[in-house]
C-alpha cells in the first residue's frame, strides 16, 4: 500500500515542532552536515591515529578523551536514518531504486549525486551548517548567519538550476 | 489548497501579537511568589560571617563568594576568593554566566545588607536555588571577624575554635588587602568568569 | 526553565538519547513531507513542485513563533539557545557551494540520509559523497582556514542588525512567507509537469 | 457563517494565544514578564528612602511595618499597617497594597527583610514601592 505525502503545511508544522522541541530540550537547533564530519573524524581516528594527533584540526575532536561518535549531532543523524525508515515503512515507500529523470542514465545520476554530496557537505562545513543547521535552525533563532546562508543556497541553486536542467526535467 | 489560507491567517495573527509585545528581555521570574517569599525569608538562605570565614580558610571550592559592591570598593577591601559583579551589572546581564554551575553555592555580599538581599531574591526567582547571602555584608565581616577580641576570663573549646577561625580568616583578609595594587588586581582578575560557550550548529 | 538539558544538567547518556529521539522526529517529518524524493526537492527550482519552500518556511516560522511565545511565558530562556556564529565570507561562499551541490545532487545532507533509509540508491551515492566531502574538508582545512575565519561578526541576530524588535521582524517575515506560499501555488499551476508530479504523489 | 466555517480552527487558537498573553502581561498573582525592568529601581537606588525624604513624597502614603520591633517615627502622617512578612502575599494584603493610590513604604527593623519583600513585590508588577532604610545605630 502506498500513501501520498503529507500536506506540505502540516509537514512543515510537524518539522517546526521537532525543531522547537530541540530548542526547548537541548537548547540548540537541528543539524546534519556536522554529523557527517563527526563520523568521518571518528573513522579517520580509528584508521590512522598518528595523523589525527599531528593535525590541529582533527585533534580538537579528541582532546580530553572526547569521542566524536558520542556527539549530539552524530546521534541525531542516526536518528534521522531511523526516523526516515519508520516513516517510509508506515507509508509503504520502502523500495530500492534510483530516482532520476528518464532522460539521463543511471550512471550519470549516481555520479551527479556523489558530486552533489561532496560539494554540499564541503560547503556546509565551510558555512558551519547546511540547510538544516544554518538555514532552518538559524532562521528559527533569527540568526543573521542563517538568513545569509539560506539566501546564498537558494539564490545560487536557482542560477545553477538552469545549467543542470537536463538532469531533472 | 484551502489550508493555505487558514494557515496564513493564523500565522499572521500570531505574529501580530508578537509584534505588539515588548520582547526585550529573555528573563522573567519562574518561581511561584509564595514559595519564593517563604524560601528567601527562611534562615537557611543566609550564612553568618563566621560560616563564611570557615569556608575561606578551608578553601572550600563548592562555595563562590560574589561581591556586589562597586569595583573601587572591591579593590580597596576584598574578601579572599570573592569575585566582583557590581549589583547594577548583576541585574542587567544574563546571570547564567555567574550562577550556571549548579554544584556551587553562590554567596552574595554587599557593603551592608540591601543589595545582597535583592540579589538573593533575584537569583532564586530566576531559578538559581543555589544562591545565599552573607548576612550583614562587609560591615559585619569587619566588626565580627576583624575586630572582635576575646573577652572574659574562661574560654571553652568551641569558642576557641571560633576565634581561631576568625583569626586565620582575618589574617588572609589583611594579607590580600595589603598587597600592592598591581599584584592584588592580578590576583582578583584571575578569578574572572567567562561566558559559557553554547553548544550547537554544525561545527 | 528550559532549555531542559542545562536546567536539569542532563547526564551524557540522556543528552545522547534526546539527540537520537529528536533525530527520529526530524527524519520522520522530512520523509512524510516528501523530502526523500530528489525530483520533488529539485522541483522547487523549476517551479513544478514547491513543497520545499512551503515546508521549510512553515517549519522555521512555527519554531520561531513558538519559541518567542515560550520565552514570553517564561518557559524558555532564549539566551541559552544557540545562535549561529556569523562568518561573512564563509557563509556566502559556503552557501554558493551548497547551492551547486543541491542542484547537482538533488538532496541536502539531512534529506539525503532520510532518502537513503528508504532505499533510494542515488541517495546512497549522495551520502557517500557527503562523507567524501567531509573528509576533503578536514584534510584541506589548513589551506582554507584564513577564509573560513575571515570577517567574524559573532552570533548576530538579524532583527538587531536591522534595529527591529524580534516580534516586528517575525511579522514581516511571516508576511513575506505568506506571499511566497501564494506565489508558490501559482507557480505550481503555471509550471505544472503532470508527467513528473503524478509520479511523485 | 461561511467565514466561521472556514476559520473554525484558527479563531479559537488565536483567542487562546490572546488570553494567555493578556494573562501573562497583567497577572495579579504571578511574577510579570521581564525581571530586569521591575528590578531597575533597586539598581539605581531610587527605591530607598530615609526618614527625612518621606515628607517630600506626594499622594496617599501607606507605611507597612514588617513584623519585629519596627518602631516608626510617631510624627508620620498617613496610613500604617502591621504585616508579618511571611503573610504579605495573602489576598487581602495584596489588595490593600495594589489599591493604595500613592507610595507604599516598607519598614522593618532588619533591612534584609524589607529588601527581600521589596524585590518579590516589585517583580509581581507593583510600582511605587519604597524601602525606609534603617540606619544601624
XYZ file of C-alpha atoms in Angstrom:
710
model
C 0.000 0.000 0.000
C 1.381 3.363 -0.972
C 0.149 6.527 0.641
C 0.743 10.007 -0.688
C 2.891 12.524 1.110
C 1.587 14.698 3.898
C 0.158 18.095 3.167
C 3.237 20.373 2.985
C 1.904 22.820 5.577
C 1.105 20.058 8.035
C 4.523 18.504 7.414
C 6.052 21.925 7.974
C 4.230 22.291 11.285
C 5.449 18.847 12.312
C 9.035 19.717 11.393
C 8.684 23.050 13.179
C 7.531 21.282 16.333
C 10.523 18.929 16.142
C 12.830 21.940 15.806
C 11.122 23.709 18.701
C 11.495 20.567 20.799
C 15.223 20.513 20.054
C 15.444 24.135 21.193
C 13.463 23.521 24.374
C 15.100 20.248 25.346
C 18.690 20.757 24.220
C 18.945 24.493 23.583
C 20.067 24.044 20.004
C 18.713 23.614 16.513
C 18.839 20.640 14.192
C 21.834 19.809 12.042
C 23.089 17.273 9.586
C 26.391 18.092 7.898
C 28.170 18.210 11.259
C 27.114 14.626 11.831
C 28.846 13.564 8.595
C 32.011 15.197 9.793
C 31.927 13.564 13.216
C 31.522 10.178 11.554
C 34.441 10.867 9.231
C 36.603 12.180 12.058
C 35.982 9.086 14.141
C 36.727 6.781 11.200
C 39.985 8.607 10.495
C 40.755 8.496 14.212
C 40.323 4.717 14.222
C 42.246 4.093 11.000
C 45.145 6.484 11.308
C 45.700 7.698 14.897
C 49.097 9.396 14.291
C 47.584 11.531 11.552
C 44.909 12.691 13.981
C 47.409 13.539 16.692
C 49.519 15.642 14.375
C 46.651 17.552 12.833
C 45.482 20.583 14.693
C 42.030 20.292 13.177
C 41.424 16.627 13.957
C 42.970 16.650 17.383
C 40.447 19.092 18.815
C 37.753 16.449 18.380
C 39.676 14.004 20.534
C 41.031 16.205 23.276
C 40.023 15.491 26.882
C 39.079 11.963 25.886
C 36.161 13.113 23.758
C 34.710 10.629 21.317
C 33.282 12.109 18.128
C 30.851 9.217 17.773
C 29.064 10.038 21.016
C 28.238 13.533 19.948
C 24.826 15.181 19.849
C 24.914 15.611 16.065
C 26.126 12.087 15.357
C 23.354 10.555 17.415
C 20.884 12.889 15.779
C 21.755 11.779 12.250
C 21.477 8.131 13.326
C 18.019 9.140 14.475
C 17.274 10.715 11.095
C 18.047 7.426 9.358
C 15.820 5.554 11.802
C 13.024 8.131 11.576
C 13.092 8.147 7.787
C 12.913 4.360 7.761
C 9.952 4.332 10.166
C 8.094 6.872 8.070
C 8.855 5.005 4.864
C 7.637 1.763 6.417
C 4.452 3.380 7.723
C 3.624 4.898 4.362
C 4.762 1.932 2.284
C 7.585 3.678 0.486
C 10.440 1.274 1.239
C 11.916 0.334 -2.112
C 15.381 0.066 -3.615
C 15.510 2.336 -6.627
C 17.353 5.107 -8.406
C 15.179 8.148 -8.793
C 16.020 10.171 -11.882
C 14.714 11.935 -14.905
C 14.043 9.440 -17.711
C 16.332 11.471 -19.962
C 19.550 10.628 -18.141
C 21.345 7.377 -17.438
C 21.647 5.745 -14.042
C 25.429 6.232 -14.023
C 25.078 9.931 -14.721
C 22.555 10.298 -11.898
C 24.774 8.465 -9.419
C 27.866 10.460 -10.396
C 26.000 13.723 -10.004
C 24.535 12.592 -6.696
C 28.023 11.759 -5.421
C 29.456 15.098 -6.591
C 26.497 16.911 -5.081
C 27.150 15.219 -1.762
C 30.823 16.215 -1.845
C 30.009 19.849 -2.596
C 27.093 20.090 -0.175
C 28.931 18.827 2.872
C 32.087 20.737 1.969
C 30.116 23.966 1.678
C 28.113 23.103 4.740
C 31.248 22.712 6.820
C 32.647 25.960 5.487
C 29.459 27.857 6.313
C 29.217 25.984 9.652
C 25.851 24.490 8.867
C 23.839 23.232 5.950
C 20.191 23.744 5.076
C 19.117 22.314 8.430
C 21.937 23.504 10.702
C 22.333 27.015 9.349
C 19.348 27.958 7.220
C 16.432 26.287 9.031
C 17.672 26.414 12.626
C 19.295 29.794 12.024
C 16.047 31.316 10.802
C 14.189 29.968 13.801
C 16.517 31.868 16.150
C 16.662 34.938 13.882
C 20.371 34.432 13.292
C 21.775 36.699 10.597
C 24.154 33.932 9.523
C 21.167 31.652 8.922
C 19.427 34.156 6.663
C 22.585 34.904 4.675
C 23.354 31.202 4.196
C 19.767 30.473 3.214
C 19.749 33.207 0.578
C 23.153 32.064 -0.736
C 21.995 28.433 -1.039
C 18.680 29.050 -2.712
C 19.888 32.007 -4.767
C 22.815 30.117 -6.270
C 20.751 26.955 -6.699
C 18.300 28.871 -8.891
C 21.216 30.053 -11.041
C 22.790 26.589 -11.290
C 19.362 25.072 -11.916
C 19.387 26.472 -15.405
C 22.743 24.799 -16.159
C 21.658 21.402 -14.870
C 18.067 21.477 -16.030
C 18.610 18.451 -18.218
C 19.159 16.310 -15.130
C 15.695 16.985 -13.790
C 13.167 17.948 -16.444
C -5.492 24.401 -1.484
C -7.765 25.731 1.191
C -5.487 25.024 4.150
C -3.017 27.644 2.922
C -5.439 30.481 3.584
C -6.349 29.455 7.127
C -2.771 28.714 7.971
C -1.597 32.066 6.619
C -4.252 33.905 8.621
C -3.279 32.062 11.795
C 0.430 32.808 11.349
C -0.260 36.460 10.608
C -2.490 36.852 13.661
C 0.001 35.165 15.977
C 2.925 37.186 14.702
C 0.831 40.323 15.068
C 0.560 39.551 18.784
C 4.328 39.053 18.933
C 4.915 42.351 17.141
C 2.914 44.130 19.847
C 4.781 42.515 22.723
C 7.874 44.047 24.260
C 10.084 41.010 23.738
C 13.057 42.911 25.027
C 14.349 40.556 27.638
C 14.526 36.856 27.984
C 14.489 36.722 31.733
C 11.496 36.503 33.982
C 10.962 35.037 37.392
C 9.876 31.460 37.138
C 9.335 30.619 40.801
C 5.907 30.820 42.404
C 5.573 34.005 44.505
C 4.536 32.393 47.817
C 7.195 29.734 47.599
C 9.884 32.246 46.720
C 8.873 34.515 49.583
C 8.971 31.782 52.181
C 12.264 30.471 50.764
C 14.035 33.783 50.936
C 12.681 34.680 54.371
C 13.937 31.379 55.687
C 17.088 31.418 57.765
C 18.662 28.774 55.520
C 19.171 31.404 52.854
C 21.732 33.262 54.956
C 25.207 32.362 56.115
C 26.836 34.124 59.037
C 30.214 35.743 58.578
C 31.708 33.027 60.772
C 30.468 30.310 58.435
C 31.903 32.230 55.501
C 35.202 32.647 57.346
C 35.343 28.910 57.720
C 34.684 28.326 54.022
C 37.559 30.672 53.270
C 40.151 29.065 55.472
C 39.158 25.619 54.229
C 39.381 26.986 50.682
C 36.070 25.239 50.036
C 35.594 25.065 46.271
C 31.889 24.298 46.478
C 31.364 27.890 47.522
C 31.635 31.005 45.403
C 31.626 34.418 47.060
C 30.157 37.192 44.936
C 30.904 40.799 45.834
C 28.169 43.151 44.629
C 29.883 46.429 45.501
C 31.456 48.838 43.032
C 34.861 47.915 41.569
C 36.536 50.721 43.575
C 35.232 49.422 46.882
C 36.155 45.910 45.875
C 39.701 46.953 45.051
C 40.049 48.564 48.466
C 38.781 45.674 50.554
C 38.132 42.278 49.080
C 37.305 39.107 50.918
C 39.656 36.343 49.756
C 38.207 34.222 46.955
C 35.439 36.661 46.040
C 34.639 37.838 42.544
C 33.282 41.262 41.827
C 29.993 41.745 39.982
C 28.646 45.241 40.653
C 24.945 44.956 41.521
C 23.609 47.039 38.569
C 25.558 44.783 36.226
C 24.288 41.697 38.014
C 20.631 42.549 37.392
C 21.025 43.586 33.773
C 23.198 40.796 32.398
C 22.363 37.147 31.958
C 23.157 35.565 35.358
C 23.827 32.208 33.734
C 27.444 33.306 33.256
C 27.945 33.550 37.001
C 25.411 31.218 38.550
C 25.244 28.487 35.920
C 27.281 25.965 37.885
C 24.720 24.085 39.952
C 27.373 22.344 42.051
C 28.498 25.584 43.640
C 26.771 27.560 46.353
C 26.830 31.240 45.443
C 27.050 33.574 48.439
C 26.287 37.221 47.784
C 27.551 40.047 49.921
C 27.489 43.815 49.672
C 28.599 46.673 51.891
C 25.700 46.298 54.278
C 22.659 44.198 53.646
C 20.320 45.515 50.984
C 21.979 44.686 47.617
C 22.863 41.157 48.607
C 19.237 40.567 49.581
C 17.970 41.869 46.257
C 20.435 39.599 44.513
C 19.318 36.622 46.567
C 15.656 37.086 45.633
C 16.554 37.875 42.039
C 18.716 34.804 41.609
C 16.286 32.463 43.345
C 13.386 33.933 41.412
C 15.155 33.073 38.158
C 15.595 29.518 39.356
C 19.106 29.569 40.801
C 18.279 27.900 44.095
C 21.984 27.603 44.863
C 22.073 31.255 45.990
C 22.651 32.543 49.516
C 23.692 35.707 51.302
C 26.312 36.544 53.860
C 24.273 38.350 56.472
C 25.479 41.835 57.322
C 27.927 42.165 54.443
C 31.380 43.672 54.724
C 30.378 45.826 57.690
C 29.508 42.758 59.687
C 32.625 40.941 58.460
C 34.878 43.697 59.754
C 33.019 44.011 63.022
C 32.954 40.313 63.813
C 35.900 38.689 62.131
C 38.389 41.502 62.223
C 37.570 43.378 65.388
C 36.012 41.074 67.945
C 38.558 40.216 70.569
C 38.304 37.577 73.188
C 36.898 38.993 76.399
C 36.172 37.319 79.701
C 38.316 35.019 81.740
C 37.459 31.490 80.636
C 37.285 30.158 77.120
C 35.518 26.986 76.000
C 36.842 24.729 73.272
C 34.138 25.863 70.872
C 34.848 29.491 71.452
C 38.493 28.792 70.973
C 37.844 27.185 67.599
C 35.664 30.095 66.571
C 38.290 32.646 67.481
C 40.952 30.631 65.731
C 38.841 30.592 62.540
C 38.291 34.311 62.759
C 41.968 34.968 63.363
C 43.074 32.961 60.349
C 40.408 34.355 58.028
C 41.290 37.818 59.280
C 44.946 37.213 58.503
C 44.109 36.100 54.982
C 41.938 39.180 54.537
C 44.658 41.532 55.777
C 47.297 39.785 53.705
C 45.268 40.084 50.489
C 44.328 43.682 51.084
C 47.822 44.820 51.967
C 49.241 43.524 48.689
C 50.467 46.230 46.329
C 47.672 47.298 43.978
C 49.047 45.747 40.800
C 49.597 42.341 42.388
C 46.214 42.395 44.047
C 44.445 43.245 40.789
C 46.237 40.393 39.120
C 45.039 38.019 41.813
C 41.445 39.276 41.628
C 41.367 39.274 37.835
C 42.450 35.653 37.759
C 39.034 34.659 39.065
C 37.005 36.320 36.319
C 34.106 34.442 34.762
C 33.785 33.925 31.080
C 30.518 33.197 29.367
C 29.920 29.523 28.773
C 30.035 28.725 25.092
C 26.750 27.322 23.899
C 26.749 24.080 22.037
C 25.114 23.970 18.654
C 25.402 24.455 14.934
C 27.288 22.015 12.790
C 30.868 22.587 13.832
C 13.414 26.921 32.887
C 14.103 25.488 29.523
C 16.425 24.508 27.817
C 15.841 21.426 29.906
C 19.308 19.973 29.305
C 21.004 22.827 31.136
C 18.241 23.359 33.704
C 18.320 19.759 34.861
C 22.018 19.279 33.989
C 21.361 16.250 31.773
C 23.907 13.447 32.060
C 25.710 12.418 28.886
C 23.543 9.372 28.131
C 20.314 11.373 28.402
C 21.672 14.020 26.051
C 22.526 11.309 23.557
C 19.099 9.722 23.947
C 17.280 13.003 23.337
C 19.506 13.647 20.312
C 18.532 10.268 18.895
C 14.813 10.818 19.578
C 14.875 14.303 18.077
C 16.675 12.829 15.070
C 13.876 10.288 14.665
C 11.333 13.099 14.687
C 13.425 15.035 12.202
C 13.785 12.091 9.825
C 10.101 11.209 10.145
C 8.972 14.751 9.356
C 11.340 15.015 6.382
C 10.187 11.733 4.900
C 6.494 12.494 5.418
C 6.952 15.856 3.711
C 8.315 14.066 0.647
C 11.901 15.203 1.061
C 13.084 11.674 0.408
C 12.455 12.276 -3.265
C 15.130 14.168 -5.150
C 12.843 15.099 -8.012
C 10.397 16.605 -5.564
C 13.199 18.614 -3.968
C 14.580 19.748 -7.311
C 11.070 20.675 -8.400
C 11.328 23.857 -6.389
C 13.947 25.206 -8.785
C 11.836 24.533 -11.854
C 8.519 25.505 -10.313
C 6.657 22.218 -10.820
C 6.712 21.289 -7.130
C 7.208 23.854 -4.379
C 6.864 21.576 -1.377
C 10.351 22.543 -0.191
C 9.549 26.234 0.149
C 6.312 25.516 1.949
C 7.726 23.012 4.419
C 10.940 24.895 5.020
C 9.375 28.258 5.780
C 6.474 26.779 7.684
C 8.868 24.874 9.930
C 11.138 27.860 10.559
C 8.187 30.131 11.319
C 6.434 27.654 13.594
C 9.628 27.238 15.614
C 10.249 30.981 15.625
C 6.744 31.935 16.771
C 6.643 29.074 19.253
C 9.976 29.941 20.815
C 9.039 33.593 21.212
C 5.759 32.753 22.908
C 7.507 30.303 25.211
C 10.073 32.959 26.008
C 7.331 35.474 26.818
C 5.649 32.990 29.127
C 8.969 32.467 30.887
C 9.252 28.837 29.827
C 12.265 29.120 27.510
C 15.373 31.195 28.055
C 16.407 32.289 24.574
C 19.794 33.424 25.875
C 20.640 29.783 26.251
C 19.602 28.718 22.787
C 22.463 28.552 20.320
C 22.571 31.339 17.740
C 24.729 30.603 14.715
C 28.002 32.485 14.541
C 28.298 34.754 11.548
C 31.462 34.449 9.439
C 30.530 36.636 6.483
C 32.830 35.206 3.792
C 32.382 31.592 4.817
C 28.585 31.902 4.971
C 28.337 33.267 1.448
C 30.987 31.089 -0.206
C 29.752 28.007 1.630
C 26.165 28.847 0.691
C 27.037 29.133 -3.000
C 28.911 25.802 -2.931
C 25.915 24.241 -1.204
C 23.592 25.673 -3.843
C 25.630 23.943 -6.563
C 25.666 20.740 -4.543
C 21.913 20.942 -4.055
C 21.074 21.117 -7.735
C 23.651 18.510 -8.727
C 22.873 16.020 -6.005
C 19.195 16.744 -5.522
C 19.426 16.325 -1.766
C 20.715 18.186 1.221
C 22.622 16.305 3.941
C 19.551 15.708 6.120
C 17.197 14.701 3.337
C 19.914 12.535 1.765
C 20.127 10.411 4.909
C 16.379 10.187 5.058
C 16.085 9.094 1.421
C 18.896 6.582 1.911
C 16.963 4.970 4.731
C 14.021 4.135 2.486
C 16.228 2.636 -0.194
C 16.993 5.360 -2.721
C 20.244 4.317 -4.358
C 21.010 7.819 -5.612
C 20.749 8.987 -2.010
C 23.323 6.385 -1.003
C 25.681 7.856 -3.599
C 24.905 11.299 -2.188
C 25.678 10.239 1.381
C 28.900 8.582 0.269
C 29.763 11.834 -1.467
C 28.914 13.640 1.735
C 31.428 11.580 3.693
C 34.000 12.243 0.988
C 33.192 15.940 1.218
C 33.611 15.943 4.976
C 36.926 14.121 4.617
C 38.042 16.579 1.951
C 37.081 19.468 4.201
C 39.027 18.225 7.204
C 42.072 17.492 5.026
C 42.033 20.830 3.223
C 41.094 22.847 6.288
C 44.627 24.247 6.799
C 44.506 25.680 3.256
C 41.207 27.470 3.660
C 41.497 28.316 7.336
C 42.025 32.017 6.617
C 38.909 32.261 4.506
C 36.818 30.165 6.867
C 37.510 32.503 9.783
C 37.518 35.788 7.886
C 35.231 38.663 8.864
C 33.845 37.165 12.036
C 30.826 39.020 13.424
C 29.788 36.809 16.325
C 26.301 35.435 16.944
C 24.383 38.356 15.438
C 20.607 38.385 15.293
C 19.065 39.757 12.138
C 16.462 41.896 13.897
C 19.177 43.578 15.957
C 21.229 44.442 12.907
C 18.103 45.932 11.317
C 17.127 47.717 14.524
C 13.744 45.999 14.813
C 12.119 44.207 17.717
C 12.076 40.412 17.340
C 8.273 40.403 17.198
C 8.105 43.013 14.466
C 10.703 41.196 12.387
C 8.708 37.987 12.808
C 5.608 39.738 11.500
C 7.491 40.950 8.409
C 8.970 37.509 7.836
C 5.553 35.878 8.138
C 4.032 38.371 5.715
C 6.814 37.601 3.237
C 6.355 33.857 3.711
C 2.588 34.078 3.229
C 3.128 35.949 -0.017
C 5.662 33.331 -1.039
C 3.232 30.466 -0.347
C 0.705 32.142 -2.566
C 3.205 32.702 -5.379
C 4.459 29.134 -4.985
C 0.990 27.750 -5.576
C 0.545 29.945 -8.613
C 3.911 28.715 -9.918
C 2.869 25.112 -9.392
C -0.066 25.713 -11.711
C 1.974 27.616 -14.271
C 4.952 25.258 -14.456
C 2.939 22.120 -13.854
C 4.507 18.954 -15.189
C 1.900 16.309 -14.620
C 4.195 13.600 -16.005
C 6.606 14.259 -13.119
C 4.333 15.251 -10.255
C 1.842 12.442 -10.770
C 4.783 10.130 -10.443
C 5.718 11.656 -7.103
C 2.351 11.674 -5.361
C -21.459 31.674 8.563
C -19.177 30.732 5.714
C -16.420 32.691 7.403
C -16.837 30.798 10.663
C -16.973 27.519 8.835
C -13.689 28.206 7.096
C -11.789 29.573 10.078
C -13.259 27.438 12.866
C -9.827 26.209 13.953
C -7.955 29.472 13.532
C -10.166 31.619 15.750
C -10.018 29.511 18.925
C -6.247 29.154 18.602
C -5.874 32.881 18.200
C -8.188 33.623 21.124
C -6.241 31.172 23.286
C -2.987 32.939 22.452
C -4.526 36.337 23.208
C -5.879 35.185 26.556
C -2.582 33.615 27.593
C -0.653 36.724 26.607
C -3.036 39.085 28.412
C -2.899 36.894 31.493
C 0.884 36.952 31.374
C 1.048 40.713 30.894
C -1.404 41.739 33.604
C -1.268 38.843 36.018
C -2.056 39.808 39.616
C -0.970 36.591 41.252
C 2.235 35.754 39.437
C 5.514 37.344 38.508
C 5.455 39.584 35.485
C 7.483 39.364 32.300
C 10.966 40.916 32.219
C 12.760 40.640 35.528
C 15.246 43.375 34.624
C 12.635 46.079 34.185
C 10.953 45.513 37.550
C 14.267 45.347 39.402
C 15.511 48.588 37.913
C 14.803 50.934 40.887
C 16.983 48.676 43.025
C 19.907 49.103 40.645
C 19.646 52.882 40.637
C 18.841 53.108 44.345
C 15.737 55.222 43.733
C 13.631 52.924 45.906
C 15.472 53.748 49.123
C 14.179 56.448 51.421
C 15.457 57.996 54.597
C 13.053 59.364 57.185
C 13.520 62.953 56.007
C 12.594 62.054 52.459
C 9.140 60.809 53.420
C 7.924 64.370 53.704
C 8.813 65.020 50.071
C 6.556 62.241 48.763
C 3.151 63.165 47.421
C -0.023 61.113 47.332
C -1.574 58.745 49.764
C 1.246 57.178 51.703
C 0.934 53.677 53.116
C 3.551 52.612 55.593
C 3.893 48.893 56.115
C 5.718 47.771 59.142
C 7.071 44.287 58.618
C 6.976 42.371 61.843
C 9.502 42.603 64.549
C 10.284 45.594 66.736
C 9.733 48.067 63.928
C 9.052 51.290 65.703
C 8.057 54.067 63.404
C 8.632 57.707 63.909
C 5.452 58.954 65.538
C 5.315 62.189 63.554
C 4.469 60.235 60.466
C 1.184 61.266 58.841
C -0.650 58.627 56.847
C -1.855 55.074 56.930
C 0.118 52.435 58.701
C -0.229 48.686 58.697
C 1.465 45.886 60.520
C 2.004 42.808 58.391
C 4.016 39.752 59.170
C 6.447 39.491 56.194
C 5.533 35.831 55.668
C 1.914 36.738 55.010
C 2.313 39.770 52.810
C 1.217 37.783 49.764
C -2.172 36.991 51.272
C -5.027 38.217 49.152
C -6.291 40.966 51.463
C -2.808 42.390 51.976
C -2.025 42.390 48.272
C -5.341 44.079 47.527
C -4.590 46.755 50.052
C -1.169 47.452 48.541
C -2.362 47.459 44.948
C -5.314 49.718 45.747
C -3.240 52.292 47.572
C -3.096 55.404 45.477
C 0.414 56.583 46.230
C 3.734 55.417 47.599
C 3.950 52.287 49.703
C 6.814 52.275 52.185
C 8.223 49.092 53.652
C 9.815 49.272 57.024
C 11.460 46.690 59.172
C 13.950 46.551 61.979
C 16.019 44.415 59.659
C 16.849 45.961 56.259
C 17.231 42.466 54.831
C 13.551 41.713 55.300
C 12.394 44.928 53.608
C 14.787 44.392 50.706
C 13.662 40.817 50.092
C 9.975 41.697 50.301
C 10.562 44.680 48.034
C 12.033 42.508 45.306
C 9.193 39.986 45.477
C 6.500 42.681 45.293
C 8.228 44.606 42.512
C 8.642 41.554 40.347
C 4.901 40.994 40.695
C 4.473 44.263 38.882
C 3.931 46.694 41.754
C 5.397 50.129 41.251
C 5.876 52.949 43.686
C 7.175 50.778 46.493
C 9.951 52.079 48.695
C 12.168 50.873 51.473
C 12.596 53.023 54.549
C 16.215 52.399 55.357
C 17.046 51.742 58.948
C 20.373 53.245 59.773
C 22.226 50.927 62.119
C 22.909 52.500 65.450
